[in-house]
Coordinates of C-alpha atoms in Angstrom, one line a residue:
X10 CA -0.1 0.0 0.2
X11 CA 2.8 2.3 0.9
X12 CA 4.3 2.2 -2.7
X13 CA 1.2 2.8 -4.3
X14 CA 0.4 5.9 -2.0
X15 CA 3.7 7.3 -2.8
X16 CA 3.1 7.3 -6.5
X17 CA -0.3 8.6 -6.0
X18 CA 1.1 11.4 -4.0
X19 CA 3.6 12.4 -6.7
X20 CA 0.9 12.3 -9.4
X21 CA -1.3 14.4 -7.6
X22 CA 1.4 17.2 -6.6
X23 CA 2.3 17.2 -10.3
X24 CA -1.3 17.7 -11.2
X25 CA -1.7 20.7 -9.0
X26 CA 1.7 22.0 -10.0
X27 CA 0.4 22.1 -13.7
X28 CA -2.8 24.1 -12.9
X29 CA -3.2 27.2 -15.3
X30 CA -1.9 30.5 -13.9
X31 CA -2.5 33.2 -16.5
X32 CA -5.4 35.7 -17.2
X33 CA -7.8 35.5 -19.9
X34 CA -7.1 39.0 -21.0
X35 CA -3.9 38.1 -22.4
X36 CA -5.2 35.3 -24.4
X37 CA -5.8 35.9 -28.2
X38 CA -8.0 32.9 -29.2
X39 CA -11.4 32.2 -30.5
X40 CA -14.6 32.1 -28.4
X41 CA -14.8 28.1 -28.5
X42 CA -11.3 28.0 -27.2
X43 CA -12.1 30.7 -24.4
X44 CA -15.0 28.5 -23.4
X45 CA -12.9 25.6 -23.1
X46 CA -10.5 27.4 -21.1
X47 CA -13.3 28.6 -18.8
X48 CA -14.5 25.1 -18.3
X49 CA -11.2 23.7 -17.7
X50 CA -10.2 26.5 -15.1
X51 CA -13.5 26.0 -13.2
X52 CA -12.8 22.3 -13.1
X53 CA -9.3 23.0 -11.8
X54 CA -10.3 25.0 -8.9
X55 CA -12.8 22.4 -7.8
X56 CA -10.3 19.5 -8.4
X57 CA -7.7 21.5 -6.5
X58 CA -9.5 21.4 -3.4
X59 CA -10.2 17.8 -3.5
X60 CA -6.6 17.0 -4.4
X61 CA -5.1 19.0 -1.7
X62 CA -7.3 17.1 0.7
X63 CA -6.2 13.8 -0.7
X64 CA -2.4 14.7 -0.5
X65 CA -2.9 15.0 3.2
X66 CA -4.6 11.8 3.2
X67 CA -2.0 9.9 1.5
X68 CA 1.0 11.8 3.6
X69 CA -1.0 10.7 6.8
X70 CA -0.7 6.9 5.5
X71 CA 2.9 7.2 4.4
X72 CA 4.1 8.2 7.7
X73 CA 2.4 4.8 9.2
X74 CA 3.2 2.5 6.7
X75 CA 6.7 0.8 6.2
X76 CA 7.7 -2.4 4.3
X77 CA 8.7 -5.0 6.7
X78 CA 11.7 -7.1 6.6
X79 CA 11.0 -10.7 5.4
X80 CA 12.4 -13.4 8.0
X81 CA 14.4 -16.7 7.7
X82 CA 14.2 -19.8 9.3
X83 CA 17.4 -21.0 11.1
X84 CA 18.1 -23.6 8.2
X85 CA 17.8 -20.8 5.6
X86 CA 20.2 -18.4 7.7
X87 CA 22.6 -21.2 8.1
X88 CA 22.6 -21.8 4.3
X89 CA 23.1 -18.3 3.7
X90 CA 26.2 -18.3 6.1
X91 CA 27.6 -21.3 4.7
X92 CA 27.4 -23.4 7.9
X93 CA 24.6 -25.8 9.7
X94 CA 21.9 -25.6 12.0
X95 CA 24.4 -27.3 14.4
X96 CA 26.9 -24.5 14.2
X97 CA 24.3 -21.7 14.7
X98 CA 22.6 -23.7 17.8
X99 CA 26.2 -23.8 19.2
X100 CA 26.7 -20.0 18.7
X101 CA 23.3 -19.1 20.3
X102 CA 24.1 -21.5 23.2
X103 CA 27.4 -19.6 23.8
X104 CA 25.7 -16.3 23.7
X105 CA 27.5 -15.1 20.6
X106 CA 24.4 -13.7 19.2
X107 CA 22.7 -12.3 22.4
X108 CA 23.1 -8.5 21.4
X109 CA 21.4 -9.1 18.1
X110 CA 17.7 -8.9 19.2
X111 CA 16.9 -11.9 17.3
X112 CA 13.0 -12.5 17.6
X113 CA 11.3 -15.7 17.6
X114 CA 8.2 -16.3 15.5
X115 CA 4.9 -17.6 16.5
X116 CA 6.2 -21.4 16.5
X117 CA 9.1 -20.3 18.9
X118 CA 11.6 -20.7 16.6
X119 CA 14.1 -18.0 15.7
X120 CA 13.1 -15.6 12.9
X121 CA 16.1 -14.0 11.3
X122 CA 16.1 -10.6 9.4
X123 CA 18.8 -10.0 6.8
X124 CA 20.1 -7.6 9.3
X125 CA 20.5 -10.2 11.8
X126 CA 22.3 -12.5 9.4
X127 CA 24.8 -10.0 8.1
X128 CA 25.6 -9.2 11.9
X129 CA 25.9 -12.8 12.6
X130 CA 28.5 -12.9 9.7
X131 CA 30.4 -10.2 11.2
X132 CA 30.6 -12.1 14.4
X133 CA 31.5 -15.3 12.6
X134 CA 34.3 -13.3 10.8
X135 CA 32.7 -13.8 7.4
X136 CA 34.2 -10.9 5.6
X137 CA 32.1 -9.0 3.0
X138 CA 33.1 -9.7 -0.5
X139 CA 33.4 -6.0 -1.8
X140 CA 35.3 -4.9 -4.6
X141 CA 38.9 -3.9 -4.1
X142 CA 39.8 -0.2 -4.4
X143 CA 41.3 -0.7 -7.7
X144 CA 38.4 -2.5 -9.0
X145 CA 36.0 -0.7 -11.2
X146 CA 32.6 0.2 -9.9
X147 CA 30.2 -1.5 -12.2
X148 CA 27.4 0.7 -13.3
X149 CA 24.9 -1.4 -15.4
X150 CA 22.1 0.3 -17.4
X151 CA 18.9 -1.6 -18.0
X152 CA 17.2 -0.1 -21.1
X153 CA 14.7 -1.1 -23.9
X154 CA 12.5 1.2 -25.7
X155 CA 9.7 -1.5 -25.8
X156 CA 7.1 -1.4 -23.0
X157 CA 6.0 -4.7 -21.4
X158 CA 9.5 -6.3 -21.9
X159 CA 9.8 -6.7 -18.1
X160 CA 12.6 -4.2 -17.9
X161 CA 11.9 -2.8 -14.4
X162 CA 10.4 -6.3 -12.8
X163 CA 13.8 -7.9 -14.1
X164 CA 16.1 -5.2 -12.6
X165 CA 14.5 -5.1 -9.2
X166 CA 14.4 -8.8 -8.9
X167 CA 18.3 -8.9 -10.0
X168 CA 19.0 -6.3 -7.5
X169 CA 17.2 -8.2 -4.7
X170 CA 19.0 -11.5 -5.6
X171 CA 22.4 -9.9 -5.8
X172 CA 21.7 -8.6 -2.1
X173 CA 20.0 -11.3 -0.6
X174 CA 20.9 -14.6 -1.9
X175 CA 24.5 -14.8 -0.8
X176 CA 26.7 -13.5 2.3
X177 CA 28.9 -11.3 -0.1
X178 CA 27.1 -8.2 1.1
X179 CA 27.4 -6.3 -2.1
X180 CA 26.9 -2.5 -1.7
X181 CA 24.2 -1.9 -4.4
X182 CA 22.8 1.1 -5.5
X183 CA 19.7 1.7 -7.5
X184 CA 19.2 5.0 -9.7
X185 CA 15.6 5.4 -10.9
X186 CA 15.7 7.5 -14.1
X187 CA 12.3 7.2 -15.0
X188 CA 10.1 10.0 -13.6
X189 CA 7.1 7.6 -13.1
X190 CA 9.1 6.0 -10.3
X191 CA 8.4 2.3 -11.3
X192 CA 11.6 0.9 -9.8
X193 CA 11.6 3.3 -6.7
X194 CA 8.2 1.7 -5.6
X195 CA 9.8 -1.5 -4.9
X196 CA 12.0 -0.1 -2.5
X197 CA 9.8 2.6 -0.7
X198 CA 11.2 5.0 1.8
X199 CA 9.7 6.7 4.8
X200 CA 10.7 10.0 3.2
X201 CA 7.7 11.5 1.6
X202 CA 9.5 14.5 -0.2
X203 CA 12.9 12.9 -1.1
X204 CA 15.7 14.4 -3.2
X205 CA 15.4 12.8 -6.5
X206 CA 18.1 12.2 -9.0
X207 CA 16.6 15.0 -11.2
X208 CA 17.4 17.4 -8.3
X209 CA 20.8 16.5 -8.2
X210 CA 21.5 16.8 -11.9
X211 CA 19.6 20.2 -12.2
X212 CA 21.9 22.4 -10.1
X213 CA 19.1 23.2 -7.8
X214 CA 20.3 22.5 -4.5
X215 CA 21.5 24.9 -1.7
X216 CA 23.9 23.1 0.7
X217 CA 23.9 23.7 4.3
X218 CA 26.6 25.4 5.9
X219 CA 29.5 23.1 6.4
X220 CA 27.8 20.5 4.1
X221 CA 29.7 19.0 1.2
X222 CA 28.3 17.8 -2.0
X223 CA 29.5 14.1 -1.6
X224 CA 27.6 14.2 1.7
X225 CA 24.6 15.4 0.1
X226 CA 24.4 12.9 -2.6
X227 CA 25.4 10.0 -0.3
X228 CA 22.4 10.9 1.9
X229 CA 20.2 11.1 -1.2
X230 CA 20.5 7.5 -1.7
X231 CA 17.8 6.4 0.6
X232 CA 18.1 3.2 2.8
X233 CA 15.7 0.4 1.8
X234 CA 14.2 -2.6 3.5
X235 CA 17.3 -4.5 2.3
X236 CA 20.2 -3.5 4.4
X237 CA 22.8 -3.5 1.4
X238 CA 20.5 -1.8 -1.2
X239 CA 20.1 2.1 -1.4
X240 CA 17.9 3.8 -3.9
X241 CA 18.0 7.1 -5.5
X242 CA 14.5 8.0 -6.5
X243 CA 13.0 9.9 -9.3
X244 CA 9.9 12.2 -9.4
X245 CA 7.6 13.8 -11.6
X246 CA 9.6 17.0 -11.6
X247 CA 12.5 15.1 -13.1
X248 CA 10.7 15.9 -16.3
X249 CA 12.0 19.5 -16.1
X250 CA 15.6 18.2 -16.6
X251 CA 14.6 17.5 -20.1
X252 CA 13.3 20.9 -20.7
X253 CA 16.1 22.7 -19.1
X254 CA 18.7 20.8 -20.8
X255 CA 17.2 21.2 -24.2
X256 CA 16.9 25.2 -23.5
X257 CA 20.4 25.2 -22.4
X258 CA 21.8 23.6 -25.2
X259 CA 20.5 26.3 -27.3
X260 CA 22.5 29.1 -25.8
X261 CA 25.9 27.5 -24.7
X262 CA 29.2 26.8 -26.1
X263 CA 30.3 23.4 -27.4
X264 CA 32.3 22.8 -24.2
X265 CA 29.2 23.7 -21.9
X266 CA 26.8 21.3 -24.0
X267 CA 29.2 18.5 -23.5
X268 CA 28.8 19.1 -19.7
X269 CA 25.3 18.1 -19.8
X270 CA 25.9 14.6 -21.1
X271 CA 28.0 14.1 -18.0
X272 CA 26.0 15.3 -15.0
X273 CA 24.9 11.9 -13.9
X274 CA 28.3 10.8 -14.0
X275 CA 30.0 13.8 -12.4
X276 CA 27.2 15.2 -10.0
X277 CA 25.7 11.9 -8.9
X278 CA 27.8 8.9 -9.3
X279 CA 31.5 10.0 -8.9
X280 CA 30.7 11.7 -5.3
X281 CA 29.6 8.2 -4.0
X282 CA 31.6 5.7 -6.2
X283 CA 33.4 4.4 -3.1
X284 CA 30.2 3.5 -1.5
X285 CA 29.1 0.9 -3.9
X286 CA 30.1 -2.1 -5.8
X287 CA 27.2 -2.2 -8.1
X288 CA 25.0 0.4 -9.4
X289 CA 22.0 -0.5 -11.5
X290 CA 20.1 2.1 -13.5
X291 CA 16.6 1.7 -14.5
X292 CA 15.8 4.0 -17.6
X293 CA 12.5 5.4 -19.1
X294 CA 11.5 3.6 -22.5
X295 CA 12.7 6.7 -24.2
X296 CA 15.8 8.3 -25.9
X297 CA 16.2 11.4 -24.0
X298 CA 18.9 13.4 -22.0
X299 CA 18.5 11.4 -19.0
X300 CA 19.3 8.1 -21.3
X301 CA 22.3 10.0 -22.8
X302 CA 23.8 10.6 -19.1
X303 CA 23.2 7.0 -18.4
X304 CA 25.1 5.8 -21.3
X305 CA 27.7 8.1 -20.5
X306 CA 27.9 6.8 -16.8
X307 CA 27.6 3.3 -17.6
X308 CA 30.3 0.5 -17.8
X309 CA 27.8 -2.3 -19.1
X310 CA 24.2 -2.5 -20.6
X311 CA 21.6 -5.0 -20.2
X312 CA 18.9 -5.3 -22.7
X313 CA 15.6 -7.3 -22.0
X314 CA 14.1 -8.9 -24.9
X315 CA 10.5 -10.3 -24.7
X316 CA 10.3 -13.1 -27.2
X317 CA 7.3 -11.9 -29.3
X318 CA 8.0 -11.2 -33.1
X319 CA 6.7 -7.7 -32.9
X320 CA 8.8 -7.1 -29.7
X321 CA 11.9 -8.8 -31.4
X322 CA 11.5 -6.6 -34.7
X323 CA 11.2 -3.5 -32.5
X324 CA 14.3 -4.4 -30.3
X325 CA 16.2 -4.7 -33.5
X326 CA 15.0 -1.2 -34.7
X327 CA 16.2 0.3 -31.3
X328 CA 19.6 -1.4 -31.5
X329 CA 20.2 0.3 -35.0
X330 CA 19.5 3.6 -33.2
X331 CA 21.3 2.8 -30.0
X332 CA 24.4 2.4 -32.4
X333 CA 24.0 5.8 -33.7
X334 CA 23.5 7.4 -30.2
X335 CA 26.7 5.5 -28.7
X336 CA 28.7 7.2 -31.5
X337 CA 27.7 10.5 -30.0
X338 CA 28.4 9.3 -26.6
X339 CA 31.8 7.7 -27.5
X340 CA 32.8 11.0 -29.1
X341 CA 32.1 12.7 -25.9
X342 CA 34.6 10.5 -24.0
X343 CA 33.0 7.3 -23.1
X344 CA 35.4 4.5 -22.5
X345 CA 33.3 1.6 -23.8
X346 CA 31.4 -1.2 -22.1
X347 CA 32.8 -4.0 -20.0
X348 CA 29.7 -6.1 -21.6
X349 CA 26.6 -5.8 -23.4
X350 CA 24.1 -8.5 -22.8
X351 CA 20.7 -9.6 -23.9
X352 CA 18.3 -11.0 -21.4
X353 CA 15.2 -12.9 -22.7
X354 CA 12.3 -12.2 -20.2
X355 CA 8.8 -13.5 -19.6
X356 CA 9.7 -16.6 -21.5
X357 CA 7.0 -19.5 -21.8
X358 CA 8.5 -22.6 -21.9
X359 CA 5.8 -24.4 -23.7
X360 CA 5.1 -21.7 -26.3
X361 CA 6.5 -22.7 -29.7
X362 CA 6.7 -19.2 -31.2
X363 CA 8.6 -18.0 -28.2
X364 CA 11.0 -20.9 -28.5
X365 CA 11.5 -20.0 -32.3
X366 CA 12.0 -16.2 -31.3
X367 CA 14.7 -17.1 -28.6
X368 CA 16.4 -19.4 -31.1
X369 CA 16.5 -16.5 -33.7
X370 CA 17.7 -14.1 -30.8
X371 CA 20.7 -16.5 -29.9
X372 CA 21.3 -16.9 -33.7
X373 CA 21.6 -13.4 -34.2
X374 CA 23.6 -12.4 -30.9
X375 CA 25.4 -15.4 -29.9
X376 CA 27.2 -15.2 -26.6
X377 CA 25.6 -11.8 -25.9
X378 CA 22.6 -13.5 -24.9
X379 CA 22.5 -14.6 -21.1
X380 CA 22.3 -18.3 -21.0
X381 CA 19.2 -18.3 -18.9
X382 CA 16.1 -16.4 -19.8
X383 CA 13.6 -15.2 -17.2
X384 CA 10.7 -17.4 -17.3
X385 CA 7.0 -16.6 -17.0
X386 CA 6.0 -17.0 -13.6
X387 CA 2.8 -16.5 -11.6
X388 CA 4.9 -15.7 -8.6
X389 CA 6.8 -12.8 -10.4
X390 CA 3.4 -11.4 -11.4
X391 CA 1.8 -11.8 -8.0
X392 CA 4.8 -10.2 -6.3
X393 CA 4.9 -7.3 -8.7
X394 CA 1.3 -6.5 -8.3
X395 CA 2.1 -5.5 -4.6
X396 CA 5.4 -4.0 -5.5
X397 CA 7.5 -6.9 -4.0
X398 CA 10.2 -8.7 -5.4
X399 CA 10.2 -12.7 -5.2
X400 CA 12.7 -12.5 -2.5
X401 CA 10.8 -10.2 -0.2
X402 CA 8.6 -12.7 0.5
X403 CA 8.5 -16.2 2.4
X404 CA 6.4 -19.0 0.5
X405 CA 3.8 -18.6 3.2
X406 CA 3.2 -15.0 2.5
X407 CA 3.3 -15.3 -1.4
X408 CA 0.1 -15.1 -3.4
X409 CA 1.5 -17.8 -5.6
X410 CA 2.2 -21.4 -4.7
X411 CA 5.2 -22.4 -3.0
X412 CA 6.5 -24.4 -6.0
X413 CA 6.1 -21.3 -8.3
X414 CA 7.9 -19.0 -6.0
X415 CA 10.8 -21.5 -5.4
X416 CA 11.2 -22.1 -9.2
X417 CA 11.1 -18.2 -10.0
X418 CA 13.6 -17.7 -7.1
X419 CA 16.1 -20.4 -8.6
X420 CA 15.6 -19.0 -12.1
X421 CA 16.5 -15.4 -10.8
X422 CA 19.5 -16.8 -9.0
X423 CA 20.6 -18.8 -12.3
X424 CA 20.5 -15.3 -14.0
X425 CA 22.1 -13.5 -11.4
X426 CA 25.0 -16.1 -11.0
X427 CA 25.8 -15.4 -14.7
X428 CA 25.7 -11.5 -14.3
X429 CA 27.8 -11.8 -11.3
X430 CA 30.5 -13.7 -13.3
X431 CA 30.4 -10.9 -15.8
X432 CA 30.8 -8.4 -13.2
X433 CA 33.6 -10.0 -11.4
X434 CA 35.5 -10.8 -14.4
X435 CA 36.1 -7.1 -14.9
X436 CA 37.4 -6.9 -11.3
X437 CA 41.1 -7.6 -11.3
X438 CA 41.1 -8.6 -7.5
X439 CA 38.7 -11.6 -8.2
X440 CA 39.8 -12.8 -11.9
X441 CA 41.7 -15.7 -10.8
X442 CA 39.1 -17.0 -8.4
X443 CA 36.3 -16.9 -10.9
X444 CA 34.3 -20.2 -11.5
X445 CA 32.7 -21.1 -14.8
X446 CA 29.1 -20.4 -14.9
X447 CA 26.5 -23.1 -14.3

């Protein structure tokens, strides 16, 4: 409910912001247009009072609702920690975990949160597997111009799997470049008016005395219900970045124009690059200035492909355009990608036409296609409908069957194992220890 309310609140405030604010006397229009304007103005005045009341209603709910941390059984916690139940029981008996405030469920058994498990790992001297100082921060853009390809759903589930299905404790950042805030909705914050990525890129921030820009940017990446994921949200006002950039480009020198394509990298990512191992960027399905900025900041690209003929054809047209766009980005100083991969999404195994399309995709792009597709799953659909990832829920909490949830989780883990290998192959400190993918 929280995430739905947050989206509604943004939309309502944006609607109010757009109400007309000019006088009829200055309008040179015909009588019918004037009548239409008067009708809309009267409607807006009535709607404004209603909308203001609804804003207060939604804010009241936002303050009281937070996403709960899922809990893990002792066996699940032991599996994550790479030990057995007996080891955890001995640790409990020795009092090693007494200070962690680990609660018990209704059945009397321990119910561990991920915060508990990460703290237990520290006590057990299991070190986080962060990138080394000299390893490159991986900034992965997930982009497609085709709506309905599962771009955001894939991204949030991949992020959750990277964060929760191992004990490496990767420091993961999510940057939501879609002003509609789809990916932000899966990782809601208690902040009802957060700083957005557009705010940081638009040069409209006044720092407090003694505050530094890196500190401000760091605080703008909000904590989430998953302890090692932080999110920089978007907002409806981020549309103004497009308008302002287009206006500024008309009246500036070539050097100043170039700066507008580096803002995400220079103003948002570089100031906090030492705080993350992996940053995932969810883009809007459009080729705008935000997208150019995403490309300039990226070290890799992940392109979702829905295995339907119309979608595959649209994807090929997009790729032709993408090559032209990247030529511009390269000329502006981009250093190239470490990898570009296609990810087949929402794949129905028994669908013969989809199977043929997947064959065509693999024939066309070869090793650039991820080995595992994201399969169609009722568990993913059910979780997404409530703005949850499949890793936010235990089987007992899922609207789908236990079997469906487990299959979906294993499927995403397979995808993430391969993606993790690609990421770590570009970290000098881990190249020698890489395993081959499943």
